[in-house]
Short mmCIF file of C-alpha atoms in Angstrom, two decimals:
data_model
loop_
_atom_site.label_atom_id
_atom_site.label_comp_id
_atom_site.label_asym_id
_atom_site.label_seq_id
_atom_site.Cartn_x
_atom_site.Cartn_y
_atom_site.Cartn_z
CA MET S 1 8.63 -23.56 0.12
CA VAL S 2 9.08 -20.16 0.60
CA PHE S 3 6.10 -19.30 -1.89
CA LYS S 4 3.78 -22.34 -0.84
CA GLY S 5 0.38 -22.59 0.98
CA PRO S 6 -1.17 -19.78 2.52
CA GLY S 7 2.23 -17.89 3.88
CA GLY S 8 3.29 -18.03 0.25
CA PHE S 9 -0.26 -16.84 -1.17
CA GLY S 10 -0.45 -13.79 1.55
CA ARG S 11 3.66 -13.04 0.83
CA ILE S 12 2.89 -12.98 -2.99
CA VAL S 13 -0.12 -11.15 -2.72
CA ASN S 14 1.54 -8.40 -0.48
CA GLY S 15 4.62 -8.24 -2.77
CA ILE S 16 2.25 -7.60 -5.96
CA MET S 17 0.34 -4.80 -4.25
CA ASN S 18 2.85 -3.18 -3.09
CA LEU S 19 5.67 -3.72 -6.27
CA ILE S 20 2.36 -1.54 -8.25
CA MET S 21 0.88 0.89 -5.13
CA CYS S 22 4.40 1.65 -4.33
CA ALA S 23 5.72 3.05 -7.34
CA VAL S 24 2.32 5.09 -7.84
CA LEU S 25 2.69 6.63 -4.16
CA SER S 26 6.73 7.46 -5.05
CA ALA S 27 6.32 8.77 -8.69
CA TYR S 28 2.80 11.09 -7.50
CA VAL S 29 5.24 12.33 -4.18
CA LEU S 30 8.29 12.48 -6.04
CA PHE S 31 6.43 14.51 -8.69
CA THR S 32 4.70 16.99 -6.03
CA VAL S 33 8.04 17.89 -3.82
CA GLN S 34 10.08 18.28 -7.58
CA ASN S 35 6.76 20.53 -8.31
CA ILE S 36 6.70 22.76 -5.34
CA PRO S 37 7.67 26.70 -6.34
CA GLY S 38 11.46 26.59 -5.89
CA ASN S 39 12.75 23.04 -6.32
CA GLU S 40 12.01 22.97 -10.33
CA ALA S 41 15.49 22.88 -10.56
CA LEU S 42 16.28 20.51 -8.33
CA PRO S 43 17.49 16.70 -9.13
CA ILE S 44 14.37 15.32 -6.96
CA PHE S 45 12.01 13.10 -9.84
CA THR S 46 15.03 11.47 -10.65
CA PRO S 47 15.41 7.42 -12.23
CA LEU S 48 17.50 7.65 -9.29
CA GLY S 49 15.41 9.37 -6.81
CA PHE S 50 12.49 7.00 -7.86
CA PHE S 51 14.02 4.17 -7.47
CA VAL S 52 15.70 5.18 -3.65
CA SER S 53 11.94 5.84 -2.82
CA TRP S 54 10.42 2.75 -4.12
CA VAL S 55 12.75 0.90 -2.13
CA ASP S 56 12.25 2.99 0.76
CA SER S 57 8.36 2.45 0.55
CA PHE S 58 8.39 -1.01 -0.28
CA CYS S 59 10.36 -2.00 2.07
CA VAL S 60 7.80 -0.83 4.54
CA GLY S 61 4.98 -1.64 2.54
CA MET S 62 5.69 -5.16 3.03
CA PHE S 63 6.86 -5.28 6.58
CA ILE S 64 3.09 -3.87 6.95
CA GLY S 65 1.61 -6.30 4.79
CA ASP S 66 3.45 -9.37 6.24
CA PHE S 67 2.73 -7.85 10.03
CA VAL S 68 -0.56 -5.65 10.11
CA PRO S 69 -4.37 -8.04 8.97
CA GLY S 70 -5.44 -5.21 7.26
CA LEU S 71 -7.98 -7.45 4.38
CA ALA S 72 -8.17 -9.69 7.24
CA TRP S 73 -10.11 -6.12 9.43
CA GLY S 74 -11.71 -5.02 5.99
CA ASN S 75 -13.41 -8.61 5.94
CA LYS S 76 -14.40 -8.13 9.30
CA LEU S 77 -15.64 -4.84 9.10
CA ALA S 78 -17.76 -6.41 6.10
CA ASP S 79 -19.17 -8.85 8.24
CA ALA S 80 -20.03 -6.36 10.78
CA LEU S 81 -21.88 -4.39 8.54
CA HIS S 82 -23.99 -7.19 7.20
CA ALA S 83 -22.39 -6.68 3.24
CA LYS S 84 -23.95 -8.76 0.72
CA GLY S 85 -22.40 -10.09 -2.34
CA LYS S 86 -19.28 -10.05 -3.65
CA VAL S 87 -19.00 -6.00 -4.87
CA ALA S 88 -20.06 -5.34 -1.28
CA ARG S 89 -17.48 -7.09 0.71
CA HIS S 90 -14.69 -6.31 -1.78
CA PHE S 91 -15.17 -2.27 -1.63
CA ILE S 92 -15.33 -2.25 1.81
CA SER S 93 -12.92 -5.01 2.86
CA VAL S 94 -10.66 -2.54 0.13
CA ALA S 95 -11.50 0.67 1.61
CA VAL S 96 -9.57 -0.81 4.95
CA LEU S 97 -6.64 -2.17 3.64
CA ALA S 98 -5.71 0.98 1.93
CA PHE S 99 -6.36 2.93 4.66
CA VAL S 100 -3.87 0.98 6.38
CA MET S 101 -0.91 0.26 3.96
CA ILE S 102 -1.71 3.60 2.69
CA THR S 103 -1.58 5.80 5.68
CA SER S 104 1.98 3.39 7.18
CA ILE S 105 3.03 3.41 4.01
CA SER S 106 2.78 7.23 3.91
CA PHE S 107 3.31 8.45 7.22
CA VAL S 108 6.52 6.35 7.99
CA CYS S 109 8.13 7.46 4.59
CA THR S 110 6.97 10.61 5.53
CA TRP S 111 8.98 10.50 8.66
CA ILE S 112 11.86 8.62 7.38
CA ASN S 113 13.09 11.54 4.33
CA ASN S 114 11.51 14.72 6.32
CA VAL S 115 12.18 14.41 10.48
CA GLN S 116 15.90 14.62 10.55
CA VAL S 117 16.13 18.29 8.18
CA GLY S 118 12.67 19.81 9.70
CA GLY S 119 11.04 17.24 12.52
CA MET S 120 7.66 16.56 13.20
CA ALA S 121 6.77 19.97 11.96
CA ALA S 122 7.99 19.07 8.26
CA VAL S 123 6.69 15.62 8.18
CA ILE S 124 3.23 16.27 8.92
CA ALA S 125 3.72 19.83 6.34
CA SER S 126 4.61 17.37 3.76
CA TRP S 127 2.49 14.11 4.57
CA THR S 128 -0.59 16.13 4.57
CA MET S 129 0.30 17.79 1.37
CA VAL S 130 0.30 14.33 -0.45
CA TYR S 131 -1.93 12.13 1.54
CA PRO S 132 -5.50 12.67 0.32
CA PHE S 133 -4.41 11.87 -3.50
CA LEU S 134 -2.03 8.92 -2.00
CA LEU S 135 -5.26 7.79 -0.11
CA VAL S 136 -7.48 7.80 -2.78
CA SER S 137 -5.73 7.07 -5.60
CA GLY S 138 -3.72 3.52 -3.85
CA TYR S 139 -7.98 2.62 -3.21
CA VAL S 140 -8.48 2.40 -6.45
CA ILE S 141 -4.84 1.23 -7.78
CA GLU S 142 -5.96 -1.14 -4.62
CA LEU S 143 -9.47 -2.31 -6.03
CA ILE S 144 -8.79 -2.79 -9.58
CA SER S 145 -4.93 -5.00 -8.71
CA LEU S 146 -5.85 -6.73 -5.73
CA PRO S 147 -8.16 -9.99 -7.40
CA LEU S 148 -5.26 -9.58 -10.36
CA ALA S 149 -2.53 -10.32 -6.93
CA MET S 150 -4.62 -12.98 -5.56
CA LYS S 151 -5.91 -14.83 -9.37
CA ALA S 152 -1.16 -14.70 -9.83
CA ALA S 153 -0.51 -15.75 -5.96
CA LYS S 154 -3.53 -18.39 -6.50
CA ALA S 155 -1.34 -19.87 -9.43
CA ILE S 156 1.96 -18.88 -7.96
CA SER S 157 0.96 -21.01 -4.39
CA GLY S 158 -0.87 -23.17 -5.13
CA PHE S 159 -3.32 -22.17 -2.16
CA ASP S 160 -6.71 -21.26 -3.25
CA PRO S 161 -7.78 -19.40 0.23
CA ALA S 162 -11.50 -19.76 -1.96
CA ALA S 163 -11.26 -23.44 -1.42
CA ALA S 164 -10.06 -24.06 2.09
CA SER S 165 -11.59 -24.55 5.20
CA PRO S 166 -12.29 -21.83 7.82
CA GLN S 167 -10.25 -22.05 10.88
CA GLN S 168 -11.97 -22.74 14.30
#
């Protein structure tokens, strides 16, 4: 079945993380764009606008999360830094995961929404306006929600990565 075993575990974690993260990203970006001088009266931060933005970012996030091993890279960095203890390893691995996911999702979604209207100059201007907050908030969201998502994925998938034998 799709949600059982190691593959299901990863897909569930990815899905839960993207549900949460993309909601926050979408809300912040729409709020920011809505409040740019001259945009206050435009229908930007609406329920439909939020839904469209969330679907856009969720689809990008699921693709990136399935094909880019950000957490594995973070764990390798923690190993390379000889990080001791679960907390230190968590902070390091999530930093890499957040950087990969937030950078990818925010840039691709900004490109999708701006390149046709204003070209790459509009993409870069829009992205750099929201990126710092998205990166910091995404890191905090992932620090908090990743352990909860992993606990839920373990229960749903029946797979416990801590109990799995390391691959050779």
